[in-house]
XYZ file of C-alpha atoms in Angstrom:
661
model
C 25.053 -13.026 -20.911
C 24.424 -10.025 -18.683
C 22.464 -6.802 -18.957
C 24.299 -3.499 -18.929
C 22.822 -0.035 -18.733
C 24.020 0.894 -22.197
C 20.655 2.152 -23.404
C 19.176 4.036 -20.521
C 15.791 4.474 -22.157
C 15.298 0.886 -23.318
C 12.915 -0.774 -20.901
C 14.346 -4.152 -21.782
C 17.659 -3.159 -20.258
C 16.250 -2.284 -16.864
C 18.093 -5.225 -15.272
C 20.489 -3.185 -13.215
C 20.933 -2.375 -9.583
C 19.361 1.035 -10.074
C 15.837 1.354 -11.367
C 15.829 3.546 -14.462
C 12.445 4.271 -16.004
C 11.637 5.383 -19.503
C 9.893 8.586 -18.476
C 13.228 10.365 -18.565
C 13.814 9.687 -22.253
C 13.071 13.219 -23.281
C 10.466 14.814 -25.492
C 8.975 12.771 -28.314
C 10.468 13.370 -31.739
C 8.483 13.229 -34.970
C 11.258 11.573 -36.980
C 11.511 11.871 -40.754
C 9.346 10.863 -43.693
C 11.027 10.020 -46.994
C 8.507 8.895 -49.568
C 6.740 5.994 -47.915
C 9.452 5.359 -45.327
C 8.853 6.748 -41.850
C 11.934 6.827 -39.629
C 11.487 7.387 -35.896
C 13.967 7.588 -33.014
C 13.919 4.737 -30.516
C 16.180 3.946 -27.599
C 19.343 2.422 -29.014
C 18.897 3.602 -32.595
C 16.175 4.339 -35.126
C 13.242 2.369 -36.537
C 11.866 2.642 -40.055
C 8.339 1.701 -41.112
C 7.479 1.037 -44.751
C 4.017 2.578 -44.964
C 3.228 0.558 -48.110
C 3.638 -2.870 -46.461
C 4.129 -2.437 -42.678
C 7.611 -3.909 -42.940
C 9.697 -2.578 -40.043
C 13.464 -2.264 -39.872
C 15.888 -0.617 -37.488
C 19.440 0.601 -37.299
C 21.211 0.251 -33.984
C 23.489 2.971 -32.674
C 26.534 0.941 -33.734
C 25.226 0.882 -37.305
C 23.899 -2.674 -37.301
C 20.790 -3.047 -39.507
C 17.973 -5.122 -38.015
C 14.805 -6.604 -39.473
C 11.983 -6.237 -36.936
C 9.147 -7.371 -39.212
C 8.614 -8.337 -42.808
C 5.592 -7.046 -44.735
C 2.155 -7.972 -43.404
C 1.034 -11.365 -44.629
C -1.415 -11.391 -47.522
C -0.892 -7.738 -48.387
C -2.824 -4.673 -47.279
C -3.592 -2.941 -50.553
C -2.360 0.465 -51.622
C -1.835 2.898 -48.751
C -3.521 6.269 -48.546
C -1.626 9.537 -48.002
C 0.651 9.716 -44.968
C -0.208 12.483 -42.484
C 2.431 13.692 -40.054
C 1.578 13.862 -36.336
C 3.426 15.400 -33.413
C 5.226 12.143 -32.603
C 4.971 10.118 -35.820
C 2.479 9.634 -38.619
C -0.937 8.296 -39.618
C -2.103 6.610 -42.820
C -4.747 4.204 -44.099
C -5.205 1.093 -46.218
C -8.561 1.943 -47.798
C -9.173 -1.471 -49.383
C -8.966 -3.088 -45.948
C -10.608 -0.304 -43.955
C -7.506 0.015 -41.757
C -6.071 3.130 -40.129
C -2.495 2.960 -38.843
C -0.646 5.213 -36.428
C 3.083 4.956 -35.769
C 4.859 6.948 -33.117
C 7.918 7.062 -30.919
C 7.064 6.850 -27.234
C 9.449 6.493 -24.300
C 12.089 4.855 -26.425
C 9.732 2.418 -28.140
C 8.132 2.267 -31.558
C 4.386 1.880 -31.048
C 2.181 0.974 -33.997
C -1.584 0.883 -33.689
C -4.070 -0.468 -36.225
C -7.794 0.257 -36.168
C -10.233 -1.624 -38.418
C -13.666 -0.478 -39.529
C -14.787 -4.028 -40.360
C -14.319 -7.582 -39.122
C -11.163 -9.171 -40.508
C -7.775 -10.591 -39.572
C -4.296 -9.222 -40.214
C -1.098 -11.279 -39.953
C 1.588 -8.960 -38.590
C 4.267 -8.516 -37.379
C 6.199 -11.241 -39.176
C 9.234 -11.794 -36.938
C 12.398 -13.831 -36.710
C 13.304 -13.187 -40.355
C 16.555 -11.341 -39.687
C 19.419 -13.592 -40.789
C 21.201 -12.789 -37.533
C 18.298 -14.034 -35.375
C 19.811 -16.514 -32.933
C 17.125 -17.238 -30.327
C 13.478 -16.558 -29.607
C 12.026 -15.808 -26.165
C 8.574 -17.236 -25.458
C 6.679 -16.742 -22.150
C 5.349 -20.257 -21.860
C 4.942 -20.538 -18.097
C 8.044 -19.092 -16.463
C 9.692 -18.676 -19.843
C 11.776 -20.210 -22.603
C 14.739 -19.050 -24.657
C 15.045 -21.265 -27.733
C 17.897 -21.185 -30.257
C 16.088 -20.636 -33.557
C 17.884 -23.539 -35.245
C 17.458 -25.974 -32.368
C 16.436 -29.336 -33.853
C 14.108 -30.281 -30.984
C 11.874 -27.200 -31.237
C 11.890 -27.232 -35.037
C 10.583 -30.797 -35.157
C 7.418 -32.576 -34.055
C 8.534 -33.547 -30.527
C 9.190 -29.948 -29.511
C 5.649 -28.998 -30.347
C 6.463 -25.380 -31.216
C 7.027 -25.312 -34.975
C 3.634 -25.613 -36.634
C 1.742 -24.509 -33.525
C -0.349 -21.408 -32.882
C -0.909 -19.976 -29.410
C -3.485 -17.505 -28.151
C -1.403 -14.659 -26.725
C -4.032 -13.688 -24.166
C -4.824 -17.243 -23.050
C -1.805 -19.472 -23.660
C 1.154 -17.223 -22.836
C 1.918 -16.038 -19.327
C 2.911 -12.579 -20.620
C 1.676 -10.810 -23.804
C 5.055 -10.677 -25.509
C 7.836 -12.441 -27.335
C 11.329 -11.460 -28.397
C 14.378 -12.285 -30.488
C 18.106 -12.077 -29.914
C 20.252 -11.228 -32.917
C 23.750 -12.459 -33.644
C 26.159 -14.828 -31.950
C 25.487 -17.939 -29.955
C 23.934 -18.559 -26.591
C 26.941 -18.499 -24.302
C 28.525 -15.735 -22.218
C 31.685 -15.399 -24.334
C 32.569 -14.569 -27.884
C 29.298 -15.494 -29.542
C 27.054 -13.455 -27.277
C 24.128 -11.751 -29.005
C 24.560 -7.982 -29.096
C 21.166 -6.936 -30.361
C 17.581 -7.969 -29.923
C 13.992 -6.868 -30.153
C 11.042 -7.008 -27.781
C 7.473 -7.279 -29.053
C 4.673 -6.302 -26.662
C 0.989 -6.714 -27.547
C -1.135 -4.847 -24.984
C -4.207 -5.743 -27.084
C -3.700 -9.440 -26.432
C -7.369 -10.458 -26.671
C -7.892 -11.581 -30.249
C -4.143 -11.884 -30.878
C -2.386 -15.139 -31.713
C 1.212 -16.118 -32.411
C 2.063 -18.804 -34.981
C 5.440 -20.557 -35.098
C 6.879 -22.002 -38.274
C 10.199 -23.299 -39.523
C 11.685 -21.642 -42.571
C 15.218 -22.356 -43.688
C 15.688 -24.435 -40.549
C 14.913 -21.531 -38.206
C 11.923 -20.659 -36.042
C 9.833 -17.687 -37.086
C 6.904 -16.194 -35.194
C 4.034 -14.408 -36.922
C 1.357 -12.605 -34.965
C -2.232 -12.276 -36.160
C -5.041 -10.181 -34.795
C -8.751 -10.772 -35.276
C -10.623 -7.483 -35.585
C -14.148 -8.312 -34.402
C -16.645 -5.589 -33.632
C -18.762 -7.760 -31.335
C -15.658 -8.690 -29.342
C -14.517 -5.048 -29.253
C -11.146 -6.032 -30.699
C -11.140 -3.548 -33.555
C -7.952 -1.965 -32.149
C -4.555 -3.678 -32.288
C -1.261 -2.395 -30.948
C 2.306 -3.673 -31.067
C 5.187 -2.038 -29.216
C 8.761 -2.626 -30.459
C 11.878 -1.999 -28.384
C 15.515 -2.545 -29.313
C 17.416 -4.576 -26.726
C 20.918 -5.887 -26.156
C 19.765 -9.450 -26.853
C 19.589 -10.412 -23.189
C 17.389 -13.538 -22.840
C 15.013 -11.832 -20.407
C 15.041 -8.421 -22.129
C 11.442 -8.617 -23.440
C 10.154 -9.284 -19.936
C 12.104 -6.374 -18.474
C 10.676 -4.205 -21.238
C 7.185 -5.343 -20.290
C 7.775 -4.708 -16.590
C 8.684 -1.116 -17.408
C 5.629 -0.832 -19.639
C 3.369 -1.999 -16.804
C 4.976 0.433 -14.377
C 4.567 3.337 -16.797
C 0.868 2.585 -17.196
C 0.164 2.111 -13.493
C -0.401 -1.622 -13.939
C 2.469 -3.003 -11.848
C 1.553 -3.884 -8.293
C 3.874 -4.310 -5.323
C 3.927 -7.222 -2.905
C 5.223 -4.803 -0.281
C 2.116 -2.665 -0.721
C -0.089 -5.743 -0.386
C 1.696 -6.666 2.832
C 1.200 -3.140 4.161
C -2.512 -3.403 3.382
C -2.863 -6.918 4.812
C 0.067 -7.992 7.045
C -1.016 -11.634 6.720
C 0.344 -11.495 3.175
C 3.823 -11.261 4.650
C 3.492 -14.905 5.686
C 3.998 -15.852 2.041
C 7.643 -14.812 2.329
C 9.677 -17.941 2.989
C 6.683 -20.254 2.671
C 6.409 -23.414 0.624
C 2.930 -24.357 -0.595
C 1.054 -27.624 -0.060
C -2.360 -29.116 -0.681
C -3.446 -31.329 2.184
C -5.366 -34.594 2.295
C -6.313 -37.014 5.007
C -4.437 -36.727 8.279
C -2.291 -33.843 6.991
C -5.291 -31.517 7.137
C -5.954 -32.217 10.820
C -4.617 -30.258 13.777
C -2.270 -33.152 14.568
C -0.947 -33.141 11.014
C -0.297 -29.410 11.099
C 1.491 -29.717 14.428
C 3.651 -32.505 13.005
C 4.703 -30.182 10.198
C 5.575 -27.473 12.697
C 7.621 -29.886 14.805
C 9.725 -30.713 11.755
C 10.938 -27.106 11.850
C 8.810 -25.711 9.027
C 8.196 -22.107 10.049
C 6.235 -20.860 7.007
C 3.700 -22.657 4.795
C 0.688 -21.972 2.639
C -1.765 -24.814 3.224
C -4.712 -25.475 0.944
C -7.398 -28.122 0.751
C -9.792 -29.253 -1.929
C -13.503 -28.576 -2.197
C -14.630 -32.066 -1.248
C -16.936 -33.063 1.613
C -14.158 -33.005 4.246
C -12.619 -29.497 4.435
C -10.187 -28.443 7.150
C -11.971 -28.052 10.444
C -11.705 -25.009 12.672
C -9.252 -26.643 15.115
C -6.869 -27.517 12.257
C -7.104 -23.981 10.899
C -6.360 -22.595 14.356
C -3.315 -24.854 14.595
C -2.096 -23.651 11.201
C -2.504 -19.995 12.108
C -0.802 -20.565 15.469
C 2.127 -22.092 13.580
C 2.410 -18.919 11.495
C 0.979 -20.481 8.352
C -1.501 -19.316 5.771
C -4.416 -21.657 5.260
C -7.355 -21.539 2.897
C -9.807 -23.374 0.661
C -9.814 -24.110 -3.031
C -12.857 -22.554 -4.669
C -14.085 -21.602 -8.112
C -16.841 -19.296 -9.311
C -16.571 -20.561 -12.878
C -18.455 -23.861 -12.887
C -22.133 -24.609 -12.474
C -23.984 -27.941 -12.426
C -27.399 -29.183 -11.423
C -27.222 -29.081 -7.602
C -28.931 -32.497 -7.432
C -26.120 -34.211 -9.326
C -23.145 -31.837 -8.966
C -19.851 -33.701 -8.566
C -18.324 -30.968 -6.392
C -19.731 -28.589 -3.767
C -18.150 -25.694 -5.675
C -20.325 -26.494 -8.706
C -23.593 -26.387 -6.739
C -25.249 -22.972 -6.487
C -28.563 -21.828 -4.981
C -31.693 -20.926 -6.888
C -31.419 -20.805 -10.638
C -27.763 -19.783 -10.890
C -27.569 -22.997 -12.860
C -28.620 -22.865 -15.648
C -29.592 -19.164 -15.831
C -26.014 -17.905 -15.352
C -24.453 -20.189 -17.968
C -22.213 -18.501 -20.521
C -24.035 -18.789 -23.851
C -22.425 -19.162 -27.248
C -23.715 -17.234 -30.260
C -26.107 -20.093 -31.076
C -27.557 -19.998 -27.562
C -26.015 -23.250 -26.337
C -24.147 -23.208 -23.009
C -20.355 -23.158 -22.808
C -19.517 -26.600 -21.454
C -17.845 -26.517 -18.043
C -15.040 -28.371 -16.232
C -14.524 -31.940 -17.379
C -17.433 -31.588 -19.824
C -19.811 -31.231 -16.885
C -22.347 -28.452 -16.469
C -21.363 -25.042 -17.814
C -19.057 -22.111 -17.335
C -20.822 -19.427 -15.337
C -20.973 -15.839 -16.505
C -19.004 -13.343 -14.455
C -21.346 -10.657 -15.792
C -24.400 -12.506 -14.492
C -22.818 -12.743 -11.047
C -21.801 -9.076 -10.999
C -25.319 -7.966 -11.928
C -26.896 -10.176 -9.255
C -24.370 -9.647 -6.474
C -25.703 -6.379 -4.984
C -29.041 -8.035 -4.258
C -28.369 -11.777 -4.017
C -24.795 -11.934 -2.603
C -24.074 -15.314 -4.193
C -20.309 -14.763 -4.212
C -20.120 -13.078 -0.819
C -22.191 -15.860 0.736
C -19.983 -18.505 -0.886
C -16.791 -16.851 0.355
C -18.252 -16.473 3.850
C -19.232 -20.136 3.975
C -15.863 -21.321 2.676
C -13.967 -19.358 5.340
C -16.256 -19.972 8.297
C -13.527 -22.201 9.758
C -11.296 -19.135 10.226
C -9.182 -19.424 7.052
C -6.903 -16.472 6.345
C -6.228 -17.249 2.664
C -8.269 -18.125 -0.422
C -7.472 -19.872 -3.697
C -9.863 -18.974 -6.508
C -9.322 -21.272 -9.456
C -9.519 -20.095 -13.088
C -10.318 -16.433 -12.433
C -6.851 -15.035 -13.228
C -6.104 -17.284 -16.204
C -6.243 -16.264 -19.813
C -9.357 -18.310 -20.542
C -12.121 -15.720 -20.699
C -15.420 -15.761 -22.566
C -17.720 -13.727 -24.707
C -21.231 -14.275 -23.372
C -24.318 -14.018 -25.588
C -26.716 -14.886 -22.764
C -29.729 -12.583 -22.648
C -29.373 -10.040 -19.860
C -25.717 -10.822 -19.112
C -23.982 -10.253 -22.417
C -20.266 -9.519 -22.127
C -17.044 -9.380 -24.132
C -13.847 -11.158 -23.179
C -12.440 -7.864 -21.950
C -15.569 -7.413 -19.863
C -15.082 -10.900 -18.427
C -11.601 -9.876 -17.295
C -12.953 -6.720 -15.678
C -15.623 -8.655 -13.784
C -13.164 -11.261 -12.553
C -10.735 -8.590 -11.448
C -13.486 -6.783 -9.533
C -14.520 -9.865 -7.567
C -10.911 -10.907 -6.909
C -10.211 -7.476 -5.459
C -13.164 -7.823 -3.104
C -11.764 -11.095 -1.754
C -8.224 -9.701 -1.610
C -9.453 -6.983 0.748
C -9.967 -9.660 3.413
C -7.848 -12.691 2.500
C -4.445 -13.527 1.047
C -5.660 -14.363 -2.428
C -4.236 -16.709 -5.022
C -5.434 -18.008 -8.361
C -4.377 -20.239 -11.212
C -1.786 -19.173 -13.791
C -2.024 -15.476 -13.058
C -2.084 -13.270 -16.137
C -0.455 -9.837 -15.707
C -3.792 -8.018 -15.818
C -4.630 -9.703 -12.495
C -1.381 -8.904 -10.671
C -2.952 -6.020 -8.774
C -5.398 -8.312 -6.976
C -3.336 -11.429 -6.332
C -0.699 -12.212 -3.747
C 0.235 -15.577 -5.299
C -0.571 -17.959 -8.112
C -0.312 -21.693 -8.748
C 0.527 -22.282 -12.363
C 2.454 -19.502 -14.070
C 5.691 -21.169 -13.025
C 4.962 -24.203 -15.208
C 5.929 -24.095 -18.917
C 3.132 -26.450 -19.921
C 3.696 -28.328 -23.167
C 0.751 -29.826 -25.074
C 1.725 -33.382 -24.185
C 1.032 -32.746 -20.497
C -2.740 -32.586 -20.956
C -2.745 -35.866 -22.888
C -0.714 -37.494 -20.125
C -2.997 -36.173 -17.384
C -6.030 -37.653 -19.156
C -4.389 -41.092 -18.983
C -5.739 -42.105 -15.574
C -3.684 -45.298 -15.475
C -0.390 -43.447 -15.839
C -1.309 -40.177 -14.140
C -3.914 -41.262 -11.616
C -7.430 -40.045 -10.893
C -9.201 -38.221 -8.068
C -9.416 -41.255 -5.808
C -8.920 -42.482 -3.126
C -10.225 -39.386 -1.381
C -7.505 -39.165 1.278
C -4.685 -39.730 -1.225
C -5.861 -39.057 -4.798
C -3.518 -40.650 -7.284
C -3.426 -37.577 -9.492
C -1.638 -35.842 -6.622
C 0.395 -38.684 -5.111
C 1.134 -41.264 -7.816
C 4.680 -40.605 -9.122
C 4.979 -40.146 -12.876
C 7.926 -40.409 -15.230
C 7.514 -37.800 -17.951
C 8.166 -38.935 -21.535
C 11.568 -37.694 -22.678
C 10.188 -35.118 -25.121
C 7.814 -33.679 -22.537
C 10.554 -33.532 -19.912
C 12.774 -31.642 -22.354
C 10.049 -29.198 -23.359
C 9.132 -28.392 -19.771
C 12.213 -28.798 -17.609
C 15.438 -28.834 -19.614
C 17.297 -25.945 -17.931
C 19.159 -24.932 -21.075
C 15.858 -23.660 -22.499
C 14.424 -22.177 -19.306
C 14.656 -18.437 -18.580
C 12.843 -16.393 -15.890
C 10.677 -14.133 -18.038
C 7.768 -14.135 -15.585
C 9.991 -13.411 -12.579
C 11.758 -10.618 -14.451
C 8.392 -8.985 -15.079
C 6.502 -9.732 -11.868
C 8.733 -11.152 -9.105
C 8.181 -8.193 -6.808
C 4.428 -8.194 -7.505
C 3.293 -11.687 -6.516
C 4.578 -15.120 -5.526
C 4.670 -17.521 -8.453
C 4.347 -21.283 -7.954
C 3.960 -24.346 -10.180
C 0.640 -26.012 -10.914
C -1.073 -27.838 -8.033
C -1.076 -31.249 -9.750
C 2.686 -31.037 -10.348
C 3.720 -31.346 -6.726
C 7.415 -31.673 -5.958
C 7.203 -35.446 -5.470
C 4.922 -36.061 -8.474
C 7.865 -35.966 -10.905
C 10.776 -37.821 -9.249
C 13.108 -37.504 -12.242
C 12.850 -33.704 -12.170
C 13.219 -33.134 -8.424
C 16.774 -31.840 -8.465
C 16.179 -29.604 -11.484
C 12.964 -28.191 -10.029
C 14.589 -27.503 -6.658
C 17.477 -25.695 -8.352
C 15.072 -23.652 -10.488
C 13.032 -22.712 -7.405
C 16.094 -21.443 -5.544
C 17.492 -19.715 -8.663
C 14.194 -17.913 -9.323
C 13.429 -17.358 -5.609
C 10.047 -19.078 -5.942
C 8.441 -21.651 -3.619
C 8.048 -25.359 -4.218
C 4.551 -26.866 -4.172
C 3.745 -30.130 -2.366
C 0.915 -32.598 -1.870
C 0.753 -33.983 1.660
C -1.256 -36.630 3.454
C -0.455 -38.590 6.605
C 1.934 -41.151 5.055
C 3.728 -38.641 2.808
C 4.191 -36.253 5.714
C 5.794 -39.091 7.642
C 7.927 -40.207 4.709
C 8.917 -36.911 3.096
C 8.392 -34.346 5.842
C 12.079 -34.084 6.760
C 13.003 -33.439 3.133
C 10.393 -30.695 2.844
C 11.616 -29.139 6.085
C 15.265 -29.139 4.966
C 14.421 -27.501 1.649
C 12.166 -24.928 3.308
C 14.830 -24.004 5.873
C 17.223 -23.246 3.014
C 14.652 -21.317 1.005
C 13.053 -19.273 3.786
C 15.826 -16.707 4.474
C 16.367 -16.183 0.741
C 12.719 -15.496 0.018
C 12.226 -13.386 3.125
C 15.100 -11.188 2.022
C 14.313 -10.952 -1.690
C 10.711 -12.047 -2.230
C 9.644 -8.409 -2.523
C 12.606 -7.408 -4.710
C 12.918 -7.193 -8.491
C 14.892 -9.814 -10.354
C 17.571 -7.501 -11.727
C 19.847 -9.906 -13.583
C 19.855 -13.331 -15.214
C 23.017 -14.801 -16.723
C 24.369 -17.983 -18.243
C 27.879 -18.594 -16.914
C 28.800 -21.433 -19.295
C 28.465 -21.955 -23.033
C 26.143 -24.937 -22.537
C 23.865 -22.869 -20.241
C 24.261 -25.430 -17.452
C 25.404 -22.859 -14.883
C 23.061 -19.915 -14.322
C 22.980 -16.910 -12.016
C 20.301 -14.500 -10.849
C 20.468 -11.305 -8.840
C 17.610 -9.688 -6.912
C 17.360 -6.042 -5.946
C 20.546 -4.052 -5.503
C 22.543 -7.236 -4.899
C 20.246 -8.218 -2.035
C 20.434 -11.852 -3.142
C 22.682 -13.616 -5.664
C 21.990 -17.235 -6.592
C 24.141 -19.536 -8.738
C 22.798 -22.927 -9.836
C 24.781 -25.690 -11.526
C 22.446 -27.930 -13.521
C 25.379 -29.844 -15.015
C 27.317 -32.868 -13.827
C 30.738 -31.255 -13.393
C 31.865 -28.595 -10.963
C 32.109 -24.961 -12.040
C 34.176 -22.480 -10.069
C 33.933 -24.720 -7.012
C 30.175 -25.307 -7.291
C 29.439 -29.028 -7.763
C 26.971 -30.203 -10.367
C 23.424 -30.479 -9.061
C 23.980 -27.815 -6.394
C 23.099 -24.176 -5.787
C 24.890 -21.391 -3.913
C 22.969 -18.430 -2.526
C 24.570 -15.343 -1.050
C 22.701 -12.616 0.786
C 24.199 -9.145 0.709
C 26.741 -8.766 3.498
C 27.521 -12.469 3.783
C 31.102 -13.512 3.165
C 30.264 -17.083 2.174
C 27.322 -18.414 0.163
C 24.959 -21.027 1.542
C 24.943 -24.261 -0.449
C 22.163 -26.727 -1.222
C 22.556 -30.012 -3.104
C 18.943 -31.237 -3.454
C 19.820 -34.814 -4.406
C 21.553 -35.241 -1.060
C 18.459 -33.944 0.707
C 16.203 -36.100 -1.452
C 18.127 -39.220 -0.494
């Protein structure tokens, strides 16, 4: 399934060699109003809103009718009069205290709802078109799920019957559907689709349910005055049904609103950031974090690495940091500004703060009790309290200075860029969730001015500050957290030089392995939206060697998506697995150096069973084909990947299982 520039104005079809924005779509048109039916032009056809119910339909240019949303759940009451505007219309639902605006903007249908009271509205109600064939969900890197797939419609899949917080649980504030046909590249290919963007993601959730054997997704928004979520907006775009179309639509949306950063610009501002290109990532323990360990890595032929270390009592010393920088590596500490504990009993140096930061800076719930912190210890600390105190007390600046006194050139700030943000009722440092985001972004930008900054599971609103993240590459399924809490199976934080949670191999249960790593469900939504903006890596506790059964699949996905692998290294593992790491990094480095700052411009399935997949970056700068199957396809053996840089006559091949052995 490939994208073609058949609808120039549709952001979701921006997966072509040339970058075509939506700003050239012409002047907005007001559309037509017939009774209670408002019809507006959109790229690829027209959209019609039923002002009585908020049901939304569309008609594609080829005449195909599409259902974009059924009526709002629970009803809205009788609508007030419809008033025409320059680019659409406005009306109310007086019984609910809701005002709605609908307009055509840059090829999209944008509908906004404002509430004058606290309430919840379930809308849009999606996936109800009989032709709906698959749903795209940005869980981690991304999923494309056939709507009638038995696994995802049953208990083991964990999707049907679940509700996710769009702002906290999804890596991008969107979802999408493909309409018609099957999932392969021939015959049954979907020809239509729809992208749903929710810029007002705070307070928005997405519930999945099975009806008639097919997955449906219904959004809901909580209008809460105290949370400042009384405004809700959904943007609809018609697509060609491409599996990554919603993410391409969102990338264009970010660019149009000045919210899409560039890794090239970050490199120009801080040349050290360029060392991310071609680098694998690793957290170091024991001997691996010494100068001798770093030099051993360099002698293996590893020319680029990001090296991190935990916040325990034995950080990397200055001589080891010097060795890393001499080798051309990035090196930096793990830190967090989010957790506070009593300094006398704190279980981590990062949880101990001077003065009365703990407990005075604790995030407070509405009843005045503190928001419990990491591992049910201490509390979450208020970003608003820190921002108010920082000009005089310099708590954060002093912490950063202390953590980098060994000469580190990078910094990993846990939690700050994730979707988990808080409303704080604490006296003197009250804040909304949106305010929490703003505070976190402000302090991340201050660090990014001096260091190559990374954070956990980077949400798009943080892409301007970050150079990399550890987490958004992982499509976490609920069963993972349960498994990680099982210390016997997963391992704990000890021994200190080789904690079992990092080094003890784990065999994922079959259902969890399917939900997270089955390549037939995986699609690069995050890379389509943000590949050129930051470097996306898997979670730190899911190092490459942690999941032996998934090593080949994960290596193929990394090369296909042009994203680094993440490792955990100590003395013995460096000795045992160092050559494997070096071989994989030597293959990856020239690909990422060439295309790490480029857009992902195409994603395709080459076989009906989705086992062979292809990506393209930039204007053909890099083309990668991965065969996740067991039989050869067009000369590419199963379990192998071919990568071709522009100008090369022959692709370079990697078969990870051969390297692993």
